[in-house]
Coordinates of C-alpha atoms in Angstrom, one line a residue:
M1 CA 121.1 118.4 130.1
T2 CA 121.3 116.0 132.8
K3 CA 123.7 114.9 134.8
K4 CA 122.6 112.0 134.4
D5 CA 120.9 112.3 130.5
K6 CA 124.8 112.4 129.2
E7 CA 126.0 109.4 131.9
K8 CA 123.4 107.9 129.4
G9 CA 125.4 108.3 126.3
P10 CA 124.0 109.3 123.1
D11 CA 123.3 105.3 122.2
K12 CA 121.7 104.4 125.3
I13 CA 117.6 105.8 124.1
N14 CA 115.2 105.3 127.1
F15 CA 112.3 103.8 125.1
E16 CA 110.2 104.3 129.3
D17 CA 111.0 108.7 128.5
L18 CA 109.8 107.9 125.3
S19 CA 107.1 106.5 126.1
T20 CA 105.8 109.6 128.4
V21 CA 106.2 111.7 126.0
F22 CA 104.2 110.0 124.0
E23 CA 101.5 109.6 125.5
N24 CA 101.7 113.9 127.1
N25 CA 101.5 114.2 123.4
L26 CA 97.9 112.4 123.3
K27 CA 97.1 113.9 125.7
I28 CA 98.5 117.1 123.8
Y29 CA 96.1 116.6 121.5
N30 CA 92.9 115.5 123.0
Q31 CA 93.2 118.6 125.2
Y32 CA 93.4 120.7 121.5
V33 CA 90.8 118.5 120.4
E34 CA 88.0 119.4 123.7
S35 CA 88.8 123.2 123.1
F36 CA 87.3 123.2 120.0
K37 CA 84.5 121.0 120.5
N38 CA 84.1 123.5 123.6
L39 CA 84.1 127.2 121.9
G40 CA 81.2 124.5 119.5
V41 CA 82.9 124.7 116.4
G42 CA 81.1 123.0 113.6
Q43 CA 81.3 118.7 114.1
N44 CA 84.3 117.1 114.6
N45 CA 85.5 115.3 112.6
F46 CA 88.0 114.1 114.4
P47 CA 87.6 112.1 117.4
T48 CA 90.0 111.4 119.9
F49 CA 92.7 108.7 121.2
P50 CA 92.5 106.6 124.1
V51 CA 95.8 107.8 126.3
N52 CA 96.2 103.7 126.8
N53 CA 97.2 102.2 123.7
Q54 CA 96.4 99.2 124.6
T55 CA 95.6 96.0 122.7
S56 CA 93.7 92.9 124.4
N57 CA 96.4 91.5 124.9
N58 CA 98.0 95.0 126.7
F59 CA 101.3 95.2 124.0
T60 CA 101.4 98.7 125.1
I61 CA 103.5 100.8 123.1
N62 CA 106.3 100.1 126.0
D63 CA 105.9 96.9 124.5
L64 CA 106.4 98.2 120.6
S65 CA 109.1 100.4 122.2
N66 CA 110.9 97.1 124.3
L67 CA 111.0 95.2 121.1
I68 CA 112.5 97.4 118.4
A69 CA 115.2 98.5 120.9
P70 CA 117.6 95.7 120.2
T71 CA 117.6 96.9 116.5
V72 CA 117.4 100.4 117.1
T73 CA 120.5 100.1 118.7
K74 CA 122.5 97.5 116.1
M75 CA 122.0 100.0 114.0
M76 CA 123.6 103.3 115.6
E77 CA 126.3 100.8 115.6
S78 CA 126.3 100.5 111.9
F79 CA 126.3 104.0 111.6
K80 CA 129.3 104.3 113.3
N81 CA 131.4 101.8 112.1
F82 CA 130.5 103.8 108.5
Q83 CA 131.6 107.0 110.6
T84 CA 134.5 105.0 111.2
E85 CA 135.3 104.0 107.8
I86 CA 134.8 107.3 106.7
Q87 CA 137.2 109.1 108.4
Q88 CA 139.5 106.6 107.0
H89 CA 138.7 106.4 104.1
P90 CA 137.5 110.1 103.2
N91 CA 138.9 109.4 99.8
I92 CA 135.3 107.4 98.9
Y93 CA 133.2 110.5 100.9
F94 CA 134.2 112.7 98.6
D95 CA 134.0 111.0 95.0
N96 CA 130.6 110.7 96.2
L97 CA 130.0 114.1 96.9
N98 CA 131.9 115.8 93.9
K99 CA 128.9 113.4 92.2
W100 CA 126.4 114.6 94.0
V101 CA 127.4 118.4 93.2
S102 CA 128.3 117.8 89.7
Q103 CA 124.6 116.3 89.3
I104 CA 122.8 119.1 90.8
A105 CA 124.9 121.3 89.1
N106 CA 122.9 119.9 86.1
L107 CA 120.2 119.3 87.2
N108 CA 120.4 123.3 88.3
F109 CA 120.9 123.6 84.3
Y110 CA 118.5 121.5 83.4
F111 CA 116.0 124.5 85.3
V112 CA 117.0 127.2 84.1
T113 CA 116.5 126.1 81.1
R114 CA 113.4 124.7 80.9
A115 CA 111.8 127.3 82.8
S116 CA 113.2 130.2 80.1
G117 CA 111.7 127.6 77.4
G118 CA 114.5 126.1 76.1
M119 CA 115.6 122.5 75.9
A120 CA 116.7 120.3 78.2
N121 CA 117.5 117.0 78.4
P122 CA 116.5 115.3 82.3
V123 CA 120.3 114.1 84.6
I124 CA 118.3 111.3 86.2
F125 CA 114.9 109.3 85.7
E126 CA 113.0 106.9 87.5
E127 CA 112.6 103.4 87.1
K128 CA 110.2 101.9 84.9
T129 CA 109.1 99.9 87.3
D130 CA 108.8 102.6 89.4
K131 CA 104.9 103.6 90.1
R132 CA 105.6 106.3 93.0
F133 CA 106.7 108.9 89.4
S134 CA 103.5 107.2 87.5
N135 CA 101.5 110.4 87.8
E136 CA 102.8 113.0 84.0
E137 CA 102.4 115.9 86.7
W138 CA 106.1 114.5 88.4
K139 CA 106.8 115.1 84.4
T140 CA 105.2 117.7 82.5
N141 CA 105.7 119.9 85.8
L142 CA 108.9 121.3 86.1
F143 CA 108.3 122.2 89.9
F144 CA 107.7 118.9 90.6
D145 CA 110.1 117.3 88.0
F146 CA 113.1 119.0 89.8
I147 CA 111.0 118.0 93.6
K148 CA 111.7 114.0 91.7
Q149 CA 115.1 114.2 90.2
F150 CA 116.3 116.3 93.1
Y151 CA 115.0 113.4 95.3
L152 CA 116.6 110.9 93.1
I153 CA 120.1 112.0 92.7
S154 CA 120.0 112.3 96.5
A155 CA 118.9 108.8 96.9
N156 CA 121.7 107.1 94.5
F157 CA 125.0 109.1 96.1
M158 CA 123.9 107.7 99.9
N159 CA 123.4 104.1 98.4
N160 CA 127.0 104.0 96.2
L161 CA 128.4 106.2 99.8
I162 CA 127.3 102.9 101.7
E163 CA 128.4 100.5 98.6
N164 CA 131.7 101.9 97.7
V165 CA 132.8 101.3 101.7
E166 CA 134.2 98.5 103.2
F167 CA 132.6 96.9 106.8
K168 CA 135.1 95.1 108.6
N169 CA 131.1 92.6 109.4
P170 CA 129.7 92.3 106.1
K171 CA 126.1 92.1 107.7
D172 CA 127.0 95.9 109.0
K173 CA 126.4 97.2 105.4
R174 CA 123.3 94.6 105.0
I175 CA 121.9 96.9 107.9
M176 CA 122.8 99.6 106.5
Q177 CA 121.7 99.2 102.9
F178 CA 118.0 98.3 104.6
Y179 CA 118.5 100.3 106.4
L180 CA 118.3 103.9 103.9
K181 CA 115.7 102.3 101.7
Q182 CA 113.6 102.4 105.1
L183 CA 114.6 106.4 104.8
N184 CA 114.5 105.9 101.3
S185 CA 111.5 105.1 101.0
A186 CA 109.7 107.1 103.9
L187 CA 111.7 110.6 102.3
S188 CA 110.6 110.3 98.9
P189 CA 108.2 113.6 98.0
S190 CA 105.5 110.9 96.7
N191 CA 104.2 110.8 100.4
F192 CA 104.2 113.9 101.4
A193 CA 100.9 116.5 100.5
F194 CA 102.5 119.4 99.1
T195 CA 104.5 117.6 97.5
N196 CA 102.5 114.6 95.4
P197 CA 101.3 116.7 92.6
E198 CA 98.0 113.4 92.1
V199 CA 96.9 114.4 95.8
L200 CA 97.7 117.9 95.9
K201 CA 95.5 118.2 93.3
K202 CA 92.7 116.8 95.4
T203 CA 93.1 118.2 98.0
V204 CA 92.2 121.1 96.0
D205 CA 89.2 119.9 94.4
E206 CA 87.7 118.3 97.5
K207 CA 88.7 120.9 99.8
G208 CA 90.8 118.6 101.9
N209 CA 88.2 116.2 102.3
N210 CA 89.7 113.5 101.2
L211 CA 92.4 114.3 103.7
A212 CA 89.7 113.9 106.7
K213 CA 88.8 110.3 105.0
G214 CA 92.3 109.3 105.2
Y215 CA 92.6 110.5 109.4
E216 CA 89.2 107.6 109.4
N217 CA 91.0 105.5 107.3
Y218 CA 94.0 105.7 110.1
K219 CA 92.2 105.9 113.0
K220 CA 90.3 102.9 111.7
D221 CA 93.4 100.5 110.9
F222 CA 95.4 102.0 114.7
E223 CA 92.3 101.2 116.7
K224 CA 92.1 97.8 114.6
H225 CA 96.0 96.8 116.1
P226 CA 97.4 99.4 118.1
N227 CA 101.7 99.8 118.1
K228 CA 101.2 97.1 115.1
L229 CA 101.9 99.6 112.2
F230 CA 99.3 97.8 110.4
I231 CA 97.5 99.5 107.3
Q232 CA 94.9 98.1 105.6
Q233 CA 95.9 96.7 102.3
S234 CA 92.5 95.2 100.2
K235 CA 89.0 96.2 100.8
A236 CA 87.4 95.7 103.6
G237 CA 84.7 92.9 104.1
E238 CA 84.5 91.6 100.7
F239 CA 86.7 88.9 101.3
E240 CA 85.0 85.4 103.9
I241 CA 86.6 82.3 103.7
G242 CA 83.5 79.4 102.8
R243 CA 82.6 82.2 100.2
N244 CA 84.9 84.1 98.0
L245 CA 88.2 82.4 99.6
A246 CA 89.1 79.0 100.2
T247 CA 86.8 77.5 98.4
T248 CA 87.2 74.0 97.0
K249 CA 84.7 71.2 98.4
G250 CA 85.9 69.1 100.5
K251 CA 85.2 67.7 104.8
V252 CA 86.9 68.2 107.7
I253 CA 87.4 64.4 109.1
F254 CA 90.3 64.5 111.7
K255 CA 91.0 67.1 114.8
N256 CA 93.3 67.1 117.5
N257 CA 95.0 70.7 119.2
L258 CA 97.0 71.4 116.5
F259 CA 95.1 71.0 113.6
E260 CA 92.0 70.1 111.5
L261 CA 92.6 67.7 108.4
I262 CA 90.6 67.8 105.1
Q263 CA 89.8 65.5 102.4
Y264 CA 89.0 67.6 99.2
D265 CA 86.3 65.7 97.5
C266 CA 86.7 63.8 94.0
T267 CA 86.2 65.9 90.6
T268 CA 86.6 62.6 88.6
D269 CA 86.1 58.6 88.1
Q270 CA 89.9 57.8 89.2
Q271 CA 92.4 58.8 91.2
Y272 CA 95.7 58.0 91.9
A273 CA 96.8 55.0 95.0
K274 CA 99.1 57.4 96.6
P275 CA 97.7 60.5 98.0
M276 CA 98.9 63.3 98.2
L277 CA 99.1 65.8 102.7
V278 CA 100.3 68.9 101.9
I279 CA 101.5 71.0 104.8
P280 CA 101.2 74.2 104.3
P281 CA 103.2 77.4 106.3
F282 CA 101.2 78.3 109.9
I283 CA 102.4 81.5 110.7
N284 CA 99.9 82.4 108.1
K285 CA 96.5 80.7 107.4
Y286 CA 96.0 77.1 104.6
Y287 CA 93.8 79.8 101.9
I288 CA 96.9 80.8 100.4
M289 CA 96.6 78.0 98.1
D290 CA 92.9 78.2 98.2
L291 CA 92.5 81.2 97.5
N292 CA 90.0 81.1 93.7
E293 CA 88.9 78.5 91.4
K294 CA 92.3 79.9 89.0
K295 CA 94.7 79.4 91.5
S296 CA 93.6 77.3 94.1
M297 CA 96.6 74.2 93.7
M298 CA 94.5 72.1 95.5
K299 CA 91.1 72.4 92.9
Y300 CA 94.5 72.3 90.8
L301 CA 94.9 69.0 92.3
V302 CA 92.2 67.6 92.6
D303 CA 91.3 67.9 89.2
K304 CA 94.4 66.3 88.0
K305 CA 92.9 63.1 90.3
F306 CA 95.1 63.3 93.5
N307 CA 92.8 62.6 96.1
T308 CA 94.5 65.6 98.4
F309 CA 94.6 66.3 101.5
L310 CA 95.9 69.3 103.1
I311 CA 96.3 70.5 106.8
S312 CA 94.2 73.5 108.5
W313 CA 96.5 74.9 111.3
K314 CA 95.0 76.4 114.6
N315 CA 95.7 79.5 115.1
P316 CA 97.9 78.7 118.9
D317 CA 97.0 81.1 122.2
A318 CA 98.2 80.8 125.0
S319 CA 97.6 77.2 125.9
S320 CA 100.0 76.2 123.2
R321 CA 103.0 78.5 124.4
N322 CA 104.7 74.7 124.8
F323 CA 104.3 73.2 121.9
S324 CA 107.3 72.9 120.1
F325 CA 108.7 72.1 116.6
K326 CA 108.3 67.9 119.1
E327 CA 104.6 68.6 118.8
Y328 CA 104.4 70.0 114.9
I329 CA 106.2 66.9 114.0
E330 CA 104.6 63.9 116.0
D331 CA 101.7 65.6 116.4
G332 CA 101.0 67.4 113.3
V333 CA 102.8 66.3 110.5
L334 CA 103.0 62.4 111.6
E335 CA 99.6 62.2 112.7
A336 CA 98.4 63.8 109.9
L337 CA 100.4 61.2 107.1
R338 CA 98.6 58.0 109.9
V339 CA 94.3 59.5 109.0
V340 CA 95.2 60.0 106.0
C341 CA 97.0 57.1 104.8
E342 CA 94.6 55.1 107.4
K343 CA 91.6 57.1 104.9
T344 CA 93.0 55.6 101.9
G345 CA 94.5 52.1 102.0
S346 CA 97.9 53.8 101.3
N347 CA 101.2 52.7 103.5
A348 CA 102.1 55.6 102.4
A349 CA 101.6 59.4 100.7
N350 CA 103.3 62.0 98.8
I351 CA 103.4 65.8 100.4
A352 CA 103.8 68.9 99.5
S353 CA 104.6 72.2 101.8
Y354 CA 105.3 74.9 101.8
C355 CA 107.6 78.2 103.3
V356 CA 108.4 77.1 107.2
G357 CA 105.6 74.3 106.3
G358 CA 108.2 73.1 104.0
T359 CA 111.3 73.1 107.4
L360 CA 109.4 71.2 109.5
A361 CA 108.7 68.1 106.4
S362 CA 112.0 68.4 106.1
L363 CA 112.1 68.0 110.1
A364 CA 109.4 65.4 109.6
L365 CA 111.5 63.6 106.6
A366 CA 114.8 63.0 108.7
Y367 CA 113.0 62.5 111.8
L368 CA 111.0 58.8 110.5
K369 CA 114.8 57.6 109.5
V370 CA 116.3 57.5 112.7
V371 CA 112.2 56.3 114.4
S372 CA 110.1 53.6 113.1
N373 CA 107.0 53.9 112.1
K374 CA 104.0 52.6 110.6
Y375 CA 102.9 54.9 107.1
K376 CA 105.9 56.2 104.9
I377 CA 106.5 59.7 102.2
S378 CA 107.0 58.2 99.5
T379 CA 108.0 61.4 98.2
A380 CA 108.4 65.8 98.9
T381 CA 108.0 68.8 97.4
Y382 CA 109.2 72.0 98.9
F383 CA 107.9 75.2 97.4
A384 CA 110.4 78.0 98.7
S385 CA 111.9 76.5 101.9
L386 CA 114.3 77.2 103.9
I387 CA 116.6 74.0 106.1
D388 CA 119.8 75.7 105.4
F389 CA 119.7 79.6 106.9
E390 CA 122.5 80.6 107.0
D391 CA 121.7 83.4 104.9
P392 CA 117.8 84.0 105.2
G393 CA 118.2 87.6 103.2
E394 CA 116.9 90.8 105.0
L395 CA 115.1 88.8 106.8
G396 CA 118.2 88.4 109.3
I397 CA 119.2 91.9 109.7
F398 CA 116.1 91.3 112.4
I399 CA 117.7 87.7 113.9
T400 CA 120.2 89.1 117.3
E401 CA 121.2 87.5 120.1
E402 CA 119.3 91.0 121.6
Q403 CA 115.9 90.9 119.4
I404 CA 115.1 87.7 120.0
T405 CA 115.8 87.9 123.7
S406 CA 113.1 91.1 123.0
I407 CA 111.0 88.9 121.8
E408 CA 111.1 86.2 124.4
Q409 CA 110.3 88.5 127.3
Q410 CA 107.0 90.0 125.4
M411 CA 106.3 86.4 125.0
K412 CA 106.5 85.4 128.1
K413 CA 103.4 87.4 129.0
T414 CA 101.2 86.7 126.2
G415 CA 102.9 83.1 125.8
Y416 CA 102.8 83.6 121.2
F417 CA 104.3 86.0 118.8
D418 CA 101.7 87.8 117.5
G419 CA 102.2 87.6 113.4
K420 CA 100.5 90.7 113.8
D421 CA 105.2 92.3 114.2
M422 CA 105.8 89.2 112.1
A423 CA 103.5 90.6 109.0
A424 CA 105.3 94.2 110.0
A425 CA 109.0 92.9 109.6
F426 CA 107.9 91.7 106.2
N427 CA 106.3 94.4 104.8
F428 CA 109.2 96.9 105.2
L429 CA 111.8 94.1 103.9
R430 CA 109.5 95.5 100.4
P431 CA 108.0 98.9 101.7
G432 CA 107.0 100.6 99.1
D433 CA 104.9 98.5 97.9
L434 CA 103.9 97.0 100.4
Y435 CA 103.7 99.6 102.8
W436 CA 104.9 103.6 101.7
N437 CA 102.1 102.9 98.9
Y438 CA 99.4 102.6 100.7
V439 CA 99.6 105.7 103.1
V440 CA 99.6 106.9 99.8
N441 CA 96.4 106.2 98.7
N442 CA 94.9 105.0 102.2
Y443 CA 95.8 108.6 104.0
L444 CA 96.8 111.2 101.2
L445 CA 94.5 109.9 99.4
G446 CA 91.2 109.1 101.4
N447 CA 90.9 106.0 99.0
E448 CA 89.6 102.1 99.9
P449 CA 92.2 99.5 99.2
T450 CA 91.5 97.9 96.2
A451 CA 90.1 94.1 96.4
F452 CA 93.0 91.7 96.3
D453 CA 92.4 87.8 97.4
M454 CA 96.7 87.3 97.7
L455 CA 96.9 90.9 100.4
H456 CA 93.8 90.3 102.3
W457 CA 95.2 87.3 102.3
N458 CA 98.5 88.9 103.6
S459 CA 96.9 90.4 106.4
D460 CA 95.2 87.3 108.0
S461 CA 98.6 86.1 109.6
T462 CA 98.6 83.7 112.6
R463 CA 100.5 83.8 116.6
L464 CA 103.2 80.7 117.0
P465 CA 103.1 79.6 120.2
E466 CA 106.1 80.8 122.3
K467 CA 108.6 77.6 122.9
M468 CA 107.8 76.9 118.9
H469 CA 109.2 81.4 117.8
S470 CA 112.3 80.3 120.8
E471 CA 113.3 77.2 119.4
Y472 CA 112.7 79.0 115.2
L473 CA 114.5 82.1 115.9
R474 CA 117.8 80.4 117.8
C475 CA 118.6 76.6 115.8
M476 CA 117.5 78.0 112.5
Y477 CA 117.7 81.5 111.6
L478 CA 120.5 82.8 114.5
N479 CA 122.4 79.3 114.3
N480 CA 121.8 77.7 112.1
L481 CA 122.0 74.1 113.2
V482 CA 120.1 72.4 111.1
V483 CA 122.3 71.9 108.4
K484 CA 125.4 71.4 111.0
N485 CA 123.3 68.0 112.5
K486 CA 124.0 70.2 115.6
Y487 CA 119.6 69.8 116.0
K488 CA 117.2 66.9 117.6
I489 CA 113.8 66.7 118.5
G490 CA 114.1 65.6 121.9
D491 CA 116.3 62.7 121.6
V492 CA 116.3 62.2 118.1
E493 CA 118.5 63.8 116.4
I494 CA 118.4 64.9 112.8
D495 CA 121.0 64.5 109.6
L496 CA 119.3 65.3 106.2
S497 CA 121.8 63.4 104.9
K498 CA 120.1 60.5 105.5
I499 CA 117.2 61.3 103.6
D500 CA 117.5 59.2 99.8
T501 CA 112.8 60.9 99.5
P502 CA 112.7 62.2 96.5
I503 CA 112.7 66.1 95.7
F504 CA 110.9 69.0 93.7
S505 CA 111.8 71.5 95.4
V506 CA 110.9 75.0 93.8
A507 CA 112.1 79.1 95.1
T508 CA 110.7 81.7 93.2
T509 CA 113.8 84.8 92.2
E510 CA 112.3 87.9 93.7
D511 CA 111.8 86.2 96.8
H512 CA 112.4 89.1 100.5
I513 CA 111.8 85.7 102.4
A514 CA 113.2 82.9 101.5
P515 CA 116.1 83.8 98.7
W516 CA 116.0 81.2 95.8
R517 CA 120.0 80.6 96.1
S518 CA 119.6 79.9 99.4
V519 CA 117.1 77.0 98.6
Y520 CA 119.4 76.2 96.5
Q521 CA 122.1 75.6 98.6
G522 CA 119.9 73.6 101.4
L523 CA 119.7 70.9 98.3
N524 CA 122.9 70.1 99.2
A525 CA 122.0 68.9 102.8
Y526 CA 120.0 65.8 101.2
N527 CA 121.2 62.7 99.6
S528 CA 118.5 62.8 96.8
H529 CA 116.8 63.1 94.4
V530 CA 116.1 66.3 93.3
N531 CA 114.5 68.2 90.4
F532 CA 115.2 72.0 91.5
V533 CA 112.6 74.5 89.7
L534 CA 112.9 78.3 89.6
A535 CA 110.1 80.4 89.1
N536 CA 109.4 84.0 88.0
S537 CA 108.3 87.0 90.3
G538 CA 108.2 86.3 95.2
H539 CA 107.4 83.9 97.4
I540 CA 103.3 84.4 97.3
A541 CA 102.8 84.7 93.0
G542 CA 105.8 82.5 92.5
I543 CA 104.5 80.0 94.2
I544 CA 100.4 79.9 93.7
Q545 CA 100.6 80.9 90.4
G546 CA 97.7 78.8 88.7
T547 CA 97.8 78.1 84.6
E548 CA 96.8 80.4 83.1
N549 CA 100.0 81.2 80.3
K550 CA 100.8 85.1 80.8
P551 CA 102.9 87.1 80.0
G552 CA 106.5 87.0 81.5
K553 CA 105.9 84.1 83.7
L554 CA 108.3 82.2 83.0
H555 CA 110.6 79.5 84.6
F556 CA 114.4 78.1 85.4
Y557 CA 114.5 73.9 85.3
T558 CA 116.4 70.9 85.1
K559 CA 116.0 67.8 86.0
K560 CA 118.7 66.6 87.7
F561 CA 120.3 68.5 90.9
E562 CA 124.3 68.6 91.1
K563 CA 125.5 68.8 94.0
G564 CA 129.1 71.3 94.0
K565 CA 127.4 72.8 91.2
T566 CA 126.7 76.4 92.2
Q567 CA 124.1 78.3 91.8
D568 CA 125.3 80.5 88.5
E569 CA 126.3 77.2 87.3
W570 CA 123.2 76.0 88.3
F571 CA 121.3 78.8 86.3
N572 CA 123.7 78.9 82.9
S573 CA 122.7 75.1 82.7
A574 CA 118.9 75.2 83.2
K575 CA 115.9 75.3 80.8
K576 CA 114.5 78.7 80.3
V577 CA 110.5 77.7 79.7
D578 CA 107.6 80.1 79.0
G579 CA 104.4 79.6 81.6
S580 CA 103.5 78.1 84.5
W581 CA 105.5 74.9 85.8
W582 CA 102.6 73.2 88.0
P583 CA 102.3 71.6 84.7
I584 CA 105.5 70.2 84.9
W585 CA 105.1 69.5 89.0
I586 CA 101.9 67.5 87.9
S587 CA 103.6 65.3 85.7
W588 CA 106.2 64.3 88.1
L589 CA 104.6 63.4 90.2
A590 CA 102.3 61.1 88.4
V591 CA 105.2 59.2 88.2
N592 CA 105.9 58.4 91.7
S593 CA 101.7 58.0 92.6
G594 CA 100.9 54.5 91.9
E595 CA 98.2 52.8 90.0
F596 CA 94.8 54.9 89.8
K597 CA 91.9 52.8 91.1
K598 CA 88.4 54.0 91.6
P599 CA 87.2 56.5 94.2
S600 CA 85.9 54.3 96.5
E601 CA 88.2 51.8 96.3
L602 CA 90.8 54.6 98.5
N603 CA 88.2 54.3 101.0
A604 CA 90.2 52.0 102.8
K605 CA 88.2 53.4 106.2
N606 CA 85.3 55.3 107.2
F607 CA 86.5 58.8 109.2
E608 CA 83.8 60.6 111.0
V609 CA 82.9 63.8 108.4
L610 CA 83.0 66.4 111.5
Y611 CA 81.7 69.6 108.4
E612 CA 82.5 71.2 105.4
A613 CA 86.0 72.4 104.3
P614 CA 86.7 75.0 104.9
G615 CA 86.3 74.2 108.5
Q616 CA 87.0 75.5 112.3
Y617 CA 90.7 76.6 112.7
V618 CA 91.3 78.5 110.3
K619 CA 88.3 81.0 110.8
Q620 CA 89.2 81.7 114.1
S621 CA 91.1 85.3 114.3

C-alpha cells in the first residue's frame, strides 16, 4: 500500500479507482471470451458487454459510484458507531454470542441425530410467509435443512445484536437494520445455485441450460438499463397501454406542457352534479388507477355515477428542468380544476389524490386559501399520501444532505432525476420480494417472470424535473418544512391549518413508502373533518383493492379523526370491517357531490376532443 493510499484512510473510498477496476475486469472478461472464439470452441453463448457502460443520458459506472458514495459513507459511520457501542457494552455481544453458539451446538446435535436415523426437532423454523424455503427439499433433505437453519440462526444473531445495542442517534440503528436486511437477503442460501435444491436439480436436469438462459436474461436487463440494478419483474410484451392496461373509455379534452386531462365516458343515465378530479402521482404513470376492469378505480367511479376526470402527467425531459411545485400547482392542479369546472358548469370539484399526488393536492388546497381563484375544491381524498415527513420510514435512510447533493450534481447533467433510480431504491426496501426472488427465478432458474400488471406498472417509471425533485427532497423529506409552516409556493406561505376542506384519508398497514403512522400523524395539521381508513396490505395493493371480497381483505375505519389521539388509541377504537373500503368511500363522496343530473346537462362548455384515452403522455418512455 502506498503512502497516498494510507492517507485516504479505510473510510474514504476512491470510486474512481473502483471504476478503473470495473473497466479492467470487463476487458479481461472480453479477452477471455475472444480467446474462445479464436480457438473455434463451438458456438459462443456468452456475448461480450460493451466496456463503455453508458445509458442514452450518459449514466456511467462513475455516476453510479458517485450516487451511492454518501450512502456507503453513512453506512460506514453507522458501523463504526455500532462497534463503539459494542466495545463499551461487551456483555451485549457475549450474551448474544452465547445464544448463537448454543443454537449452533443444538443444530449440530440435530444433524448428527438425523444422519444416524434418529428423530430430532429443528432448532429454528422459517416464517410461514417466507417463500424462499417453500421447496420441500428444505425440510426433507438434511443437507439443505442444515444450511437453512444455520443461515436463520446466524441472521437472527445479527438482528438481535443490533436490536439490543442503544445507539446515540436512533437513525444509526435504523441504518444498520436496513443494511443488515440487505446483507441477510443477499446471503440467503436460496440465492446460490449449489445451495438451492430447486436450482441445483434444474441445473443437473437441463445440463446447465437454465444458467445459460439466466445469463441471457441478465444481459437483456443490463443492456436495457445499465448500472440501474434493473431486473425484469413482469413478463415482457404481455401488457400494452390502451390494449389491456388503461382501457376505461374516455377522451383527452385538454393538454399543456405538464399534463393531459382525460374525461371518462359516462356509463349511466345520470351523474352527480359535482365532478371528480383525480390527481395521480407523477413518479409513476397514472394507469395504476386503471389497471384492468376488476381493479380500475376510474371505471368504478364512472359506474357509480361520478363525472370523472384524471390528470395524466407528462414524462419530463431536460426542457422541464426548472419546473417546481409552483408550476405543478398553478399549471397543473389549478389549471385542471379550471377546465373541469368550465366543462361541467360547476363552481367546484371533488379531488382524489395518490401518494405524492396527495402532497401536491394539500399544497394546492393551502395555496387556494391565500390566492383568489374562481373555482374551489369541495372535498379532498388522499390515498397513501404523506404531508408530515418527520418519519418517512426506511426511505428516510437515503435522505441526507450529502446524498441530496450527490443527486443534485447528477441532475445538473441531465435536467431530471431518472425514476429507474428511485424504483431501485423502492425495490430494496423489500429486497426479498422485489429483487432476490427475481434473481433466482430469472437468472438461476432461467425462467421468465410471470405476467403481472402491477409489477409491469412498477417498472414503468417516469422522470422528475431537476428543480422540483430537489425541492421535494430538501423541503419535505430533509427539513419537513410544510407541517412547520415554513414552506412557500413562490411568495405564498403555506399554512395547512387553514385547510378546512372535508377529507377522506386512506393509509395501508404494510406501506414502505408512506407509513400509515406518518400518514395519520399528518392529519393533525389540517383544520378539517377527517374520515380515516387503514387498509391491510401495501402501498399499491391496499389502495387498488377493487370490490371483490377476497379472503383476508379488510380495513379499519372511523368516521371522525380526533386531533391529538395517538395512532394506537385510534387503532384500538376503530371498527374492523371485512372487504374493500371502496364502498365506504363512495358513500362518503355521494353525500358531498350534489344532486343527480343528466349527462347532457353537465356539458356547459365544449372542449375539443384531442384524441381518445389513454392519450399520448402516458405512452412516453
